[in-house]
Coordinates of N, CA and C and ligand atoms in Angstrom, one line a residue:
M1108 N 0.9 -1.2 0.1 CA 0.2 -0.2 0.1 C 0.7 1.2 -0.1
K1109 N 0.8 1.9 -0.8 CA 1.3 3.4 -1.1 C 0.4 4.7 -0.3
F1110 N 1.0 5.2 0.5 CA 0.3 7.0 0.7 C 0.9 7.8 0.3
T1111 N 0.3 8.8 -0.5 CA 0.9 10.0 -0.5 C 0.1 10.9 -0.2
F1112 N 0.8 12.0 0.3 CA 0.5 13.2 1.0 C 0.7 14.3 0.0
I1113 N -0.2 14.9 -0.4 CA -0.4 16.4 -0.9 C -0.4 17.3 0.0
T1114 N 0.9 17.8 0.3 CA 0.9 18.9 1.2 C 2.0 19.8 1.0
L1115 N 1.6 21.1 1.4 CA 2.7 22.1 1.6 C 3.6 22.4 2.2
F1116 N 3.4 21.1 3.4 CA 4.3 20.8 4.5 C 4.8 19.5 4.7
P1117 N 5.2 18.9 3.6 CA 5.6 17.2 3.9 C 6.7 17.2 5.3
Q1118 N 7.2 18.5 5.9 CA 8.0 18.1 6.9 C 7.3 17.8 8.2
L1119 N 6.1 18.0 8.2 CA 5.1 18.0 9.3 C 4.4 16.6 9.2
V1120 N 4.8 16.0 8.2 CA 4.1 14.4 8.1 C 5.3 13.6 8.0
S1121 N 6.3 13.7 7.4 CA 7.5 12.7 7.6 C 7.8 12.0 8.8
P1122 N 8.2 13.1 9.8 CA 8.6 12.3 10.9 C 7.9 11.4 11.4
Y1123 N 6.4 11.4 11.3 CA 5.7 10.3 11.9 C 6.2 8.9 11.3
F1124 N 6.8 9.1 10.3 CA 6.8 7.7 9.5 C 8.5 6.8 9.9
E1125 N 9.2 7.8 10.7 CA 10.3 7.8 11.0 C 10.7 6.8 12.5
D1126 N 9.6 6.0 13.1 CA 9.5 5.3 14.1 C 8.9 4.5 14.2
S1127 N 9.2 3.4 15.2 CA 8.4 2.5 15.6 C 7.6 1.5 14.7
I1128 N 6.3 1.4 14.9 CA 5.5 0.4 14.1 C 5.6 0.8 12.3
L1129 N 5.3 2.2 12.1 CA 5.1 2.7 11.3 C 6.6 2.4 10.1
K1130 N 7.6 2.7 10.9 CA 8.9 2.9 10.5 C 9.4 1.3 10.1
R1131 N 9.3 0.3 10.8 CA 9.4 -0.9 10.5 C 8.5 -1.4 9.3
A1132 N 7.1 -0.9 9.1 CA 6.1 -1.5 7.9 C 7.2 -0.7 6.6
I1133 N 7.4 0.0 6.8 CA 8.2 0.9 5.3 C 9.5 0.0 5.2
K1134 N 10.0 -0.5 6.2 CA 11.4 -1.3 5.9 C 11.1 -2.8 5.4
N1135 N 10.0 -3.4 5.9 CA 9.5 -4.4 5.4 C 8.4 -4.4 4.2
E1136 N 8.7 -3.1 3.7 CA 7.6 -3.0 2.1 C 6.4 -3.3 2.6
K1137 N 5.7 -3.1 3.6 CA 4.0 -3.3 3.9 C 3.6 -2.0 3.3
I1138 N 4.3 -1.0 3.7 CA 3.6 0.5 3.1 C 4.7 1.3 2.7
E1139 N 4.7 2.2 1.8 CA 5.3 3.0 1.3 C 4.9 4.7 1.4
I1140 N 5.5 5.6 1.2 CA 4.9 7.0 1.7 C 5.7 7.9 0.8
D1141 N 4.8 8.7 0.2 CA 5.3 9.5 -0.5 C 4.8 11.1 -0.6
F1142 N 5.2 11.9 -1.1 CA 5.2 13.3 -0.7 C 5.0 14.1 -2.0
K1143 N 4.1 15.0 -2.5 CA 4.2 15.8 -3.5 C 3.5 17.5 -2.7
N1144 N 4.3 18.1 -3.5 CA 4.3 19.8 -3.0 C 3.3 20.4 -4.1
P1145 N 2.2 21.3 -3.7 CA 1.5 21.8 -5.0 C 2.4 22.8 -5.3
R1146 N 3.1 23.3 -4.1 CA 3.8 24.7 -4.8 C 4.8 24.3 -6.0
D1147 N 5.3 23.1 -6.2 CA 5.9 22.8 -7.4 C 5.2 22.7 -8.6
Y1148 N 4.0 22.6 -8.6 CA 3.0 23.1 -9.7 C 2.4 23.9 -9.8
T1149 N 2.8 25.2 -9.5 CA 2.4 26.3 -9.7 C 2.8 27.2 -10.8
K1150 N 2.1 28.0 -11.8 CA 2.5 28.9 -12.7 C 2.5 30.1 -12.8
N1151 N 2.6 30.4 -11.7 CA 2.8 31.9 -11.4 C 4.3 32.4 -10.9
K1152 N 4.7 33.9 -11.0 CA 5.9 34.1 -10.7 C 6.4 33.8 -9.2
H1153 N 5.7 34.1 -8.2 CA 5.9 34.0 -7.1 C 6.3 32.2 -6.7
N1154 N 5.6 31.4 -7.3 CA 4.9 29.9 -6.6 C 3.8 30.7 -6.0
K1155 N 3.1 31.2 -5.6 CA 2.1 31.3 -4.9 C 0.9 30.1 -5.0
V1156 N 0.6 29.8 -4.1 CA -0.6 28.5 -3.7 C -1.7 29.1 -3.1
D1157 N -2.1 30.3 -2.8 CA -3.4 30.5 -2.0 C -4.3 32.1 -3.0
K1158 N -5.1 32.0 -2.8 CA -6.0 32.9 -3.8 C -7.2 33.3 -3.1
A1159 N -7.5 34.9 -3.2 CA -9.0 35.2 -2.5 C -10.1 34.2 -2.5
Q1160 N -11.2 34.1 -1.5 CA -12.4 33.9 -2.0 C -13.4 34.5 -3.1
A1161 N -13.9 33.7 -3.9 CA -14.8 34.6 -4.9 C -15.7 35.3 -3.8
G1162 N -16.1 36.4 -4.3 CA -17.4 37.0 -3.3 C -17.0 37.5 -2.0
G1163 N -15.6 37.4 -1.8 CA -15.1 38.2 -0.8 C -15.2 36.7 0.8
G1164 N -15.0 37.6 1.6 CA -14.8 36.2 3.0 C -13.5 36.4 3.7
A1165 N -13.5 36.0 5.1 CA -12.3 36.1 5.5 C -11.0 35.0 5.1
G1166 N -10.0 35.5 4.6 CA -9.1 34.1 4.4 C -9.0 33.9 3.3
L1167 N -7.7 33.2 2.9 CA -7.5 32.6 1.5 C -7.8 31.2 1.3
L1168 N -8.3 30.7 0.1 CA -8.3 29.2 -0.3 C -7.2 29.0 -0.8
M1169 N -6.9 27.8 -1.1 CA -5.9 27.2 -2.1 C -6.2 27.3 -3.4
N1170 N -5.1 27.5 -4.2 CA -5.6 28.1 -5.9 C -5.5 26.3 -6.3
P1171 N -6.4 26.7 -6.9 CA -7.0 25.1 -7.5 C -6.1 24.5 -8.5
Q1172 N -5.3 25.5 -9.6 CA -4.4 25.1 -10.6 C -3.3 24.3 -10.0
P1173 N -2.6 24.6 -9.3 CA -1.6 23.7 -8.9 C -2.0 22.4 -8.2
L1174 N -3.0 22.2 -7.8 CA -3.8 21.0 -6.8 C -4.3 20.2 -8.2
C1175 N -4.9 20.8 -8.9 CA -5.4 20.2 -10.6 C -4.6 19.4 -11.3
D1176 N -3.5 20.6 -11.7 CA -2.4 20.1 -12.3 C -1.8 18.6 -11.7
L1177 N -1.6 18.8 -10.5 CA -0.7 17.9 -9.7 C -1.5 16.4 -9.6
L1178 N -2.7 16.3 -9.7 CA -3.8 15.5 -9.3 C -4.0 14.9 -11.0
D1179 N -3.9 15.6 -11.5 CA -3.7 14.6 -13.1 C -2.7 14.3 -13.3
S1180 N -1.5 14.7 -13.1 CA -0.4 14.0 -13.6 C -0.4 12.8 -12.7
M1181 N -0.8 12.8 -11.5 CA -0.7 11.6 -10.8 C -1.7 10.5 -11.1
K1182 N -2.8 10.9 -11.6 CA -4.0 10.1 -12.2 C -3.2 9.6 -14.0
S1183 N -2.7 10.5 -14.3 CA -2.1 9.7 -15.5 C -0.9 8.8 -15.3
D1184 N -0.4 8.7 -14.4 CA 0.7 7.8 -13.8 C 0.0 6.7 -13.4
D1185 N -1.0 6.5 -12.7 CA -1.7 5.7 -12.3 C -3.3 6.0 -11.9
P1186 N -4.0 5.6 -13.0 CA -5.3 5.8 -12.9 C -6.0 5.2 -11.8
D1187 N -5.7 4.4 -10.9 CA -6.3 3.7 -9.6 C -6.0 4.5 -8.7
I1188 N -5.5 5.4 -8.4 CA -5.2 6.1 -7.2 C -6.5 6.4 -6.6
H1189 N -6.7 6.4 -5.3 CA -7.9 6.6 -4.1 C -7.7 7.7 -3.6
V1190 N -8.3 8.9 -4.1 CA -8.1 10.2 -3.5 C -9.1 10.7 -2.7
V1191 N -8.6 11.0 -1.0 CA -9.3 11.3 0.2 C -9.0 12.8 0.3
F1192 N -10.1 13.3 0.4 CA -10.1 14.9 1.1 C -10.2 15.1 2.7
P1193 N -9.3 15.2 3.7 CA -10.0 15.4 4.8 C -10.2 16.9 5.0
L1194 N -11.5 16.7 5.3 CA -12.5 18.2 5.4 C -13.3 18.0 6.8
P1195 N -13.3 19.0 7.6 CA -13.9 19.1 8.8 C -15.4 19.1 8.6
T1196 N -15.8 19.1 7.2 CA -17.5 19.4 6.6 C -17.9 17.8 6.3
A1197 N -17.3 16.7 6.3 CA -17.4 15.6 5.6 C -17.7 14.7 6.8
K1198 N -18.0 13.3 6.5 CA -18.4 12.2 7.3 C -17.4 12.1 8.3
P1199 N -17.6 11.3 9.6 CA -16.9 11.1 10.4 C -15.8 10.0 9.7
F1200 N -14.7 9.6 10.2 CA -13.8 8.7 9.5 C -14.0 7.6 10.8
R1201 N -14.0 6.4 10.4 CA -14.2 5.2 11.5 C -13.6 4.1 10.8
Q1202 N -13.5 3.2 12.1 CA -12.4 1.9 12.1 C -12.8 1.0 10.7
I1203 N -14.2 1.0 10.5 CA -14.8 0.4 9.3 C -14.0 1.2 7.7
D1204 N -14.0 2.3 7.9 CA -13.4 2.5 6.9 C -11.9 2.6 6.8
A1205 N -11.2 2.5 8.1 CA -10.0 2.0 7.8 C -9.6 0.8 7.7
K1206 N -10.4 -0.2 7.9 CA -10.3 -1.6 7.5 C -10.5 -1.5 6.2
R1207 N -11.8 -1.1 5.5 CA -11.9 -1.0 4.0 C -10.9 -0.4 3.0
L1208 N -10.3 1.0 3.4 CA -9.2 1.3 2.8 C -7.7 0.8 3.0
A1209 N -7.8 -0.4 3.9 CA -6.4 -1.0 4.0 C -6.1 -2.1 2.9
K1210 N -7.3 -1.9 1.7 CA -7.3 -3.0 1.0 C -7.0 -2.1 -0.3
K1211 N -6.8 -0.8 -0.5 CA -6.6 -0.2 -1.6 C -5.1 -0.3 -2.0
K1212 N -4.5 0.1 -3.3 CA -3.0 0.2 -3.2 C -2.7 1.2 -2.9
H1213 N -3.0 2.1 -3.6 CA -2.5 3.7 -3.3 C -3.9 4.7 -3.1
I1214 N -3.4 5.3 -2.0 CA -4.4 6.2 -1.3 C -3.5 7.5 -1.2
V1215 N -4.1 8.7 -1.8 CA -3.8 10.2 -1.9 C -4.3 10.9 -0.9
F1216 N -3.7 11.4 -0.4 CA -4.3 12.5 0.7 C -4.2 13.8 0.3
V1217 N -5.2 14.6 0.2 CA -5.0 15.8 -0.2 C -5.3 16.8 0.7
N1218 N -4.4 17.4 1.1 CA -4.3 18.4 2.4 C -4.7 19.8 2.3
G1219 N -5.8 20.0 3.2 CA -6.1 21.5 2.9 C -5.1 22.3 3.8
R1220 N -5.3 23.9 3.5 CA -4.6 24.9 4.3 C -5.4 26.0 3.7
Y1221 N -5.0 27.0 5.0 CA -5.6 28.6 4.7 C -7.5 28.2 5.3
E1222 N -8.0 28.7 4.6 CA -9.4 28.3 4.8 C -10.1 27.1 3.7
G1223 N -8.9 26.6 3.3 CA -9.9 25.2 2.3 C -9.2 25.3 1.1
I1224 N -10.3 24.4 0.1 CA -9.9 24.3 -0.9 C -11.2 24.6 -1.5
D1225 N -11.1 25.0 -3.1 CA -12.2 25.5 -4.0 C -13.2 24.2 -3.7
E1226 N -14.4 24.3 -3.8 CA -15.2 23.2 -3.7 C -15.3 22.0 -5.1
R1227 N -14.8 23.1 -6.3 CA -15.1 22.1 -7.5 C -13.7 21.2 -7.7
V1228 N -12.7 21.6 -6.9 CA -11.6 20.6 -7.0 C -12.0 19.2 -6.4
I1229 N -12.8 19.5 -5.1 CA -13.1 18.1 -4.2 C -14.2 17.6 -4.8
E1230 N -15.1 18.6 -5.8 CA -15.9 17.6 -6.3 C -15.7 16.9 -7.5
Q1231 N -14.6 17.6 -8.0 CA -14.1 16.7 -9.7 C -13.2 15.4 -9.0
Y1232 N -12.3 15.4 -7.7 CA -11.2 14.4 -7.8 C -11.4 13.5 -6.4
A1233 N -12.5 14.2 -5.6 CA -12.6 13.2 -4.5 C -13.1 11.9 -4.9
N1234 N -12.7 10.8 -4.5 CA -13.1 9.5 -4.3 C -14.0 9.3 -2.8
E1235 N -13.2 10.0 -1.8 CA -14.0 10.0 -0.6 C -13.7 11.3 0.4
V1236 N -14.5 11.6 1.0 CA -14.4 12.6 2.0 C -14.3 12.3 3.6
F1237 N -13.6 12.5 4.7 CA -13.6 12.7 5.7 C -13.3 13.2 6.6
S1238 N -13.7 13.6 7.9 CA -13.6 14.6 9.1 C -12.9 13.6 9.8
I1239 N -12.2 14.5 11.0 CA -11.7 13.2 11.9 C -12.2 13.9 13.4
G1240 N -13.2 14.5 13.3 CA -13.8 15.1 14.5 C -14.7 16.7 14.4
D1241 N -15.1 16.8 15.1 CA -16.2 18.0 15.1 C -15.2 19.4 15.7
Y1242 N -14.0 19.8 14.9 CA -13.3 20.8 15.3 C -12.6 21.1 14.2
V1243 N -12.0 22.4 14.0 CA -11.4 22.6 12.7 C -9.8 22.9 13.1
L1244 N -9.2 22.1 12.7 CA -7.7 22.1 12.3 C -6.7 23.1 11.3
T1245 N -6.0 23.5 11.3 CA -5.2 24.3 10.6 C -4.9 23.8 9.2
G1246 N -4.5 22.5 9.0 CA -4.4 21.6 8.0 C -4.8 20.5 8.0
G1247 N -4.8 19.8 6.9 CA -5.3 18.1 6.9 C -4.4 17.5 7.2
E1248 N -3.0 17.7 7.0 CA -2.0 16.9 7.4 C -2.2 16.2 8.9
L1249 N -2.5 16.9 10.0 CA -3.0 15.9 11.2 C -4.0 15.1 10.9
A1250 N -5.4 15.4 10.0 CA -6.5 14.3 9.9 C -5.8 13.2 8.9
S1251 N -4.9 13.7 8.3 CA -4.4 12.5 7.3 C -3.5 11.6 7.7
M1252 N -2.5 12.1 8.6 CA -1.5 11.1 9.6 C -2.6 10.1 10.5
V1253 N -3.5 10.8 11.0 CA -4.5 10.3 11.7 C -5.1 9.1 11.0
M1254 N -5.4 9.2 9.8 CA -6.2 8.2 8.7 C -5.2 7.3 8.1
S1255 N -4.0 7.9 8.0 CA -3.0 6.6 7.3 C -2.6 5.9 8.5
D1256 N -2.7 6.1 9.9 CA -1.9 5.5 11.0 C -2.9 4.1 11.1
A1257 N -4.3 4.9 11.1 CA -5.5 3.6 11.8 C -5.7 2.7 10.4
I1258 N -5.2 3.3 8.9 CA -5.5 2.3 7.9 C -4.1 1.4 7.8
A1259 N -3.2 2.0 8.3 CA -1.6 0.9 7.9 C -1.9 -0.3 9.0
R1260 N -2.5 0.0 10.2 CA -2.2 -1.3 11.2 C -3.4 -2.2 10.7
N1261 N -3.9 -1.8 9.8 CA -5.1 -2.9 9.5 C -4.4 -4.0 8.4
I1262 N -3.1 -3.2 7.7 CA -2.6 -4.0 6.6 C -1.8 -5.1 7.3
K1263 N -1.9 -6.3 6.3 CA -1.6 -7.6 6.7 C -0.1 -7.5 6.9
G1264 N 0.6 -7.8 8.0 CA 2.0 -7.8 7.9 C 2.6 -6.4 8.8
V1265 N 1.4 -5.2 8.8 CA 1.9 -4.2 9.7 C 2.0 -4.2 11.3
L1266 N 1.3 -5.2 12.1 CA 1.2 -5.5 13.3 C 1.9 -6.7 13.7
G1267 N 2.6 -6.3 14.9 CA 3.5 -7.6 15.3 C 2.4 -8.6 15.5
N1268 N 1.7 -8.2 16.6 CA 0.9 -9.7 16.7 C -1.0 -9.1 16.4
E1269 N -1.3 -9.9 15.2 CA -2.5 -9.4 14.4 C -3.8 -10.0 15.1
D1270 N -3.7 -10.9 16.4 CA -4.5 -10.9 17.0 C -5.1 -9.8 17.6
S1271 N -4.4 -8.5 18.0 CA -4.9 -7.7 18.7 C -5.9 -6.9 18.1
L1272 N -5.7 -6.8 16.6 CA -6.9 -6.3 15.7 C -8.3 -6.5 16.1
S1273 N -8.4 -7.8 16.4 CA -9.8 -8.4 16.3 C -10.3 -8.0 17.8
E1274 N -9.5 -7.9 18.7 CA -10.1 -7.6 19.9 C -10.2 -6.2 20.4
E1275 N -10.1 -5.4 19.5 CA -9.9 -4.0 19.7 C -11.2 -3.3 19.8
S1276 N -11.2 -2.0 20.4 CA -12.4 -1.3 20.3 C -13.0 -1.0 19.2
F1277 N -14.4 -0.9 18.9 CA -15.1 -0.6 17.7 C -15.3 -1.8 17.0
E1278 N -14.5 -3.0 16.9 CA -14.5 -4.3 16.4 C -16.1 -4.6 16.0
D1279 N -16.9 -4.9 16.9 CA -18.3 -5.2 17.3 C -19.0 -3.9 17.5
G1280 N -18.5 -2.7 16.9 CA -19.4 -1.4 17.2 C -19.4 -0.9 18.9
V1281 N -18.5 -1.8 19.5 CA -18.3 -1.4 21.2 C -16.9 -1.0 21.6
L1282 N -16.6 -0.8 22.5 CA -15.6 -0.5 23.2 C -14.7 -1.4 24.0
E1283 N -13.4 -1.7 24.3 CA -12.8 -2.5 24.2 C -12.9 -2.5 26.2
A1284 N -13.3 -3.7 26.8 CA -13.1 -4.2 28.1 C -11.6 -3.2 28.5
P1285 N -11.8 -3.0 29.9 CA -10.6 -2.4 30.5 C -9.6 -3.5 30.5
S1286 N -8.2 -2.8 30.7 CA -6.9 -4.1 30.1 C -6.3 -3.9 31.9
F1287 N -5.8 -4.9 31.8 CA -4.5 -4.5 33.2 C -3.5 -5.8 33.0
T1288 N -2.1 -5.2 33.7 CA -0.9 -5.5 33.9 C -1.0 -6.0 35.3
K1289 N 0.3 -6.9 35.5 CA 0.9 -7.4 36.6 C 1.3 -5.7 37.5
P1290 N 1.5 -5.7 38.7 CA 1.2 -6.3 39.7 C -0.2 -6.4 39.8
N1291 N -0.6 -7.6 40.8 CA -2.2 -7.8 41.0 C -3.0 -6.5 41.9
I1292 N -1.9 -6.0 42.7 CA -2.6 -4.8 43.5 C -1.7 -3.7 43.0
F1293 N -2.1 -2.6 42.5 CA -1.2 -1.3 42.2 C -1.5 -0.1 42.6
R1294 N -0.8 0.4 43.6 CA -1.5 1.7 44.5 C -2.5 1.5 45.1
G1295 N -2.8 0.3 45.6 CA -4.1 -0.2 46.3 C -5.3 -0.4 45.2
S1296 N -5.3 -0.6 44.4 CA -6.1 -0.9 43.0 C -5.9 -2.2 43.0
A1297 N -7.2 -3.4 43.1 CA -6.9 -4.5 42.4 C -7.3 -4.9 41.2
I1298 N -6.7 -5.8 40.6 CA -7.3 -6.5 39.2 C -8.4 -7.5 39.3
P1299 N -9.8 -7.2 38.7 CA -10.8 -8.4 39.0 C -10.5 -9.7 39.4
S1300 N -10.9 -10.3 40.1 CA -10.0 -11.9 40.5 C -10.0 -12.7 39.6
E1301 N -11.4 -12.5 38.9 CA -11.3 -13.6 37.9 C -10.4 -13.4 36.7
F1302 N -9.8 -12.3 36.4 CA -8.7 -12.4 35.6 C -7.3 -12.8 35.6
L1303 N -7.4 -13.6 37.4 CA -6.3 -14.4 37.4 C -6.6 -15.5 37.9
K1304 N -7.7 -16.3 37.4 CA -7.8 -17.5 38.0 C -7.6 -18.4 36.8
G1305 N -7.4 -18.0 35.7 CA -7.3 -18.7 34.1 C -8.5 -19.1 33.8
N1306 N -9.3 -19.2 34.3 CA -10.7 -19.7 33.2 C -10.9 -18.8 32.3
H1307 N -10.8 -19.2 31.0 CA -10.8 -18.5 30.0 C -12.4 -18.1 29.6
A1308 N -13.4 -19.0 29.6 CA -15.0 -18.9 29.8 C -15.2 -17.5 30.2
I1309 N -14.6 -17.7 31.8 CA -15.3 -16.6 32.8 C -14.5 -15.4 32.3
I1310 N -13.1 -15.3 31.8 CA -12.5 -13.9 31.7 C -13.4 -13.5 30.4
Y1311 N -13.6 -14.3 29.3 CA -14.5 -14.0 28.2 C -15.8 -13.0 28.4
A1312 N -16.3 -13.9 29.5 CA -17.7 -13.5 29.8 C -17.6 -11.8 30.4
L1313 N -16.6 -11.9 31.5 CA -16.6 -10.9 32.2 C -16.1 -9.8 31.4
K1314 N -15.2 -9.8 30.4 CA -14.7 -9.0 29.5 C -15.9 -8.2 28.6
K1315 N -16.7 -9.0 28.3 CA -17.7 -9.0 27.5 C -18.8 -7.7 28.3
E1316 N -19.1 -8.1 29.7 CA -20.0 -7.4 30.3 C -19.3 -6.2 30.3
L1317 N -17.5 -6.0 31.0 CA -17.1 -4.7 31.2 C -17.3 -3.6 29.9
S1318 N -17.2 -4.5 28.8 CA -17.1 -4.0 27.7 C -18.4 -3.0 27.7
G1319 N -19.5 -3.9 27.7 CA -20.9 -3.0 27.6 C -21.2 -1.9 28.7
L1320 N -20.2 -2.2 29.8 CA -20.6 -1.1 31.0 C -20.2 0.6 30.2
K1321 N -18.4 -0.2 29.7 CA -17.5 1.2 29.4 C -18.6 1.8 28.2
T1322 N -19.1 1.2 27.3 CA -19.5 1.1 26.2 C -20.6 2.0 26.2
N1323 N -21.7 1.9 27.3 CA -22.9 2.7 27.6 C -22.4 4.0 28.6
Y1324 N -21.5 3.8 29.4 CA -20.6 5.0 30.2 C -20.4 6.0 29.2
F1325 N -19.2 5.8 28.3 CA -18.3 6.9 27.4 C -19.2 7.1 26.3
R1326 N -19.9 6.0 25.8 CA -20.2 5.9 24.4 C -21.7 5.5 24.1
P1327 N -23.0 6.2 24.7 CA -23.9 5.6 24.9 C -24.7 5.6 23.7
D1328 N -24.2 6.5 22.4 CA -24.8 6.3 21.1 C -24.3 4.8 20.8
L1329 N -23.4 4.6 20.8 CA -22.9 3.1 20.5 C -23.9 2.3 21.1
F1330 N -23.8 2.3 22.3 CA -24.4 1.1 23.4 C -25.9 1.1 22.8
L1331 N -26.3 2.1 22.7 CA -28.0 2.1 22.3 C -28.0 1.6 20.7
R1332 N -27.1 1.4 19.8 CA -27.2 1.2 18.5 C -26.6 -0.3 18.7
N1333 N -25.8 -0.8 19.4 CA -24.9 -2.2 18.9 C -25.1 -3.1 20.2
I1334 N -25.8 -2.6 21.1 CA -25.8 -3.4 22.0 C -27.4 -3.8 22.6
K1335 N -27.9 -2.8 23.1 CA -29.3 -2.5 23.4 C -30.1 -2.9 22.2
G1336 N -29.8 -2.4 21.2 CA -30.8 -2.3 20.1 C -30.8 -3.7 19.5
K1337 N -29.6 -4.9 19.6 CA -29.5 -6.3 19.2 C -30.5 -6.9 20.0
Ligands
SAM797 N1 -13.2 27.1 6.4 C1 -13.1 25.5 6.5 C2 -14.4 25.5 7.5 O1 -14.8 26.0 8.1 O2 -15.0 24.4 7.0 C3 -12.0 25.4 7.6 C4 -10.5 25.2 6.7 S1 -9.4 24.4 7.6 C5 -8.6 25.3 8.3 C6 -8.2 23.8 6.6 C7 -8.1 22.4 6.1 O3 -7.7 21.4 7.4 C8 -9.1 21.9 5.6 O4 -9.1 22.2 3.9 C9 -9.0 20.4 5.7 O5 -7.8 19.8 4.8 C10 -8.1 20.4 7.1 N2 -9.3 20.1 8.6 C11 -9.2 21.1 9.1 N3 -10.5 20.6 10.0 C12 -10.5 19.1 9.9 C13 -11.2 18.0 10.5 N4 -11.8 17.9 11.3 N5 -10.9 16.6 9.8 C14 -10.5 16.7 8.5 N6 -9.8 17.7 8.1 C15 -9.8 18.9 8.7

């Protein structure tokens, strides 16, 4: 799987892939990352990448010309690129999307800056649009990093222990049960005793119950949809 980040600030994104699991995934050729800078595709004298908004309005937009030329050239090299625009106005990015997108060959994230991107560029090029939450970031880079991380860990061979994927939060639309490590008593607080007795059926049932309680407490929306509604 290849991730290309279209960004005016590649140096914001690249360090994230220089350590830990994602660094190993690149070394093992499970993922590849690439950067394209719209500034390299400008046709004006000062390589300007911003433009005033039509009809006025506070702030500038990204100039469509460099973005479109760049995307056209990428599409002519590889017609199968899957183009994703991170946008605060889009539907929320979810685990189910991360799993689905992990099967793509080449995802291209088009990262907005300033007050965003001319809507026509999004309409013409987006295969998908996603928001990572109900707040406004200064640019799409953080959102693309969040999504590429969540996608990458669902690619076969990226995680050391793939069993952990099937036991994670959101897997069945619910949150993971609380987890514990040794010692049995830490700062006066004890692990539920069933976790220490080795009966896997009992531990499984307890985890399911705790997962339900946690989901109800922190995410009543998921609880209603995926536990109570079933
Ligand atoms: N004027 C836009 C609005 O109010 O909807 C916000 C533009 S924001 C300052 C600049 C860029 O950051 C966006 O084009 C998008 O790429 C990215 N961005 C900001 N918040 C985001 C979010 N919650 N999820 C995904 N991308 C986001």
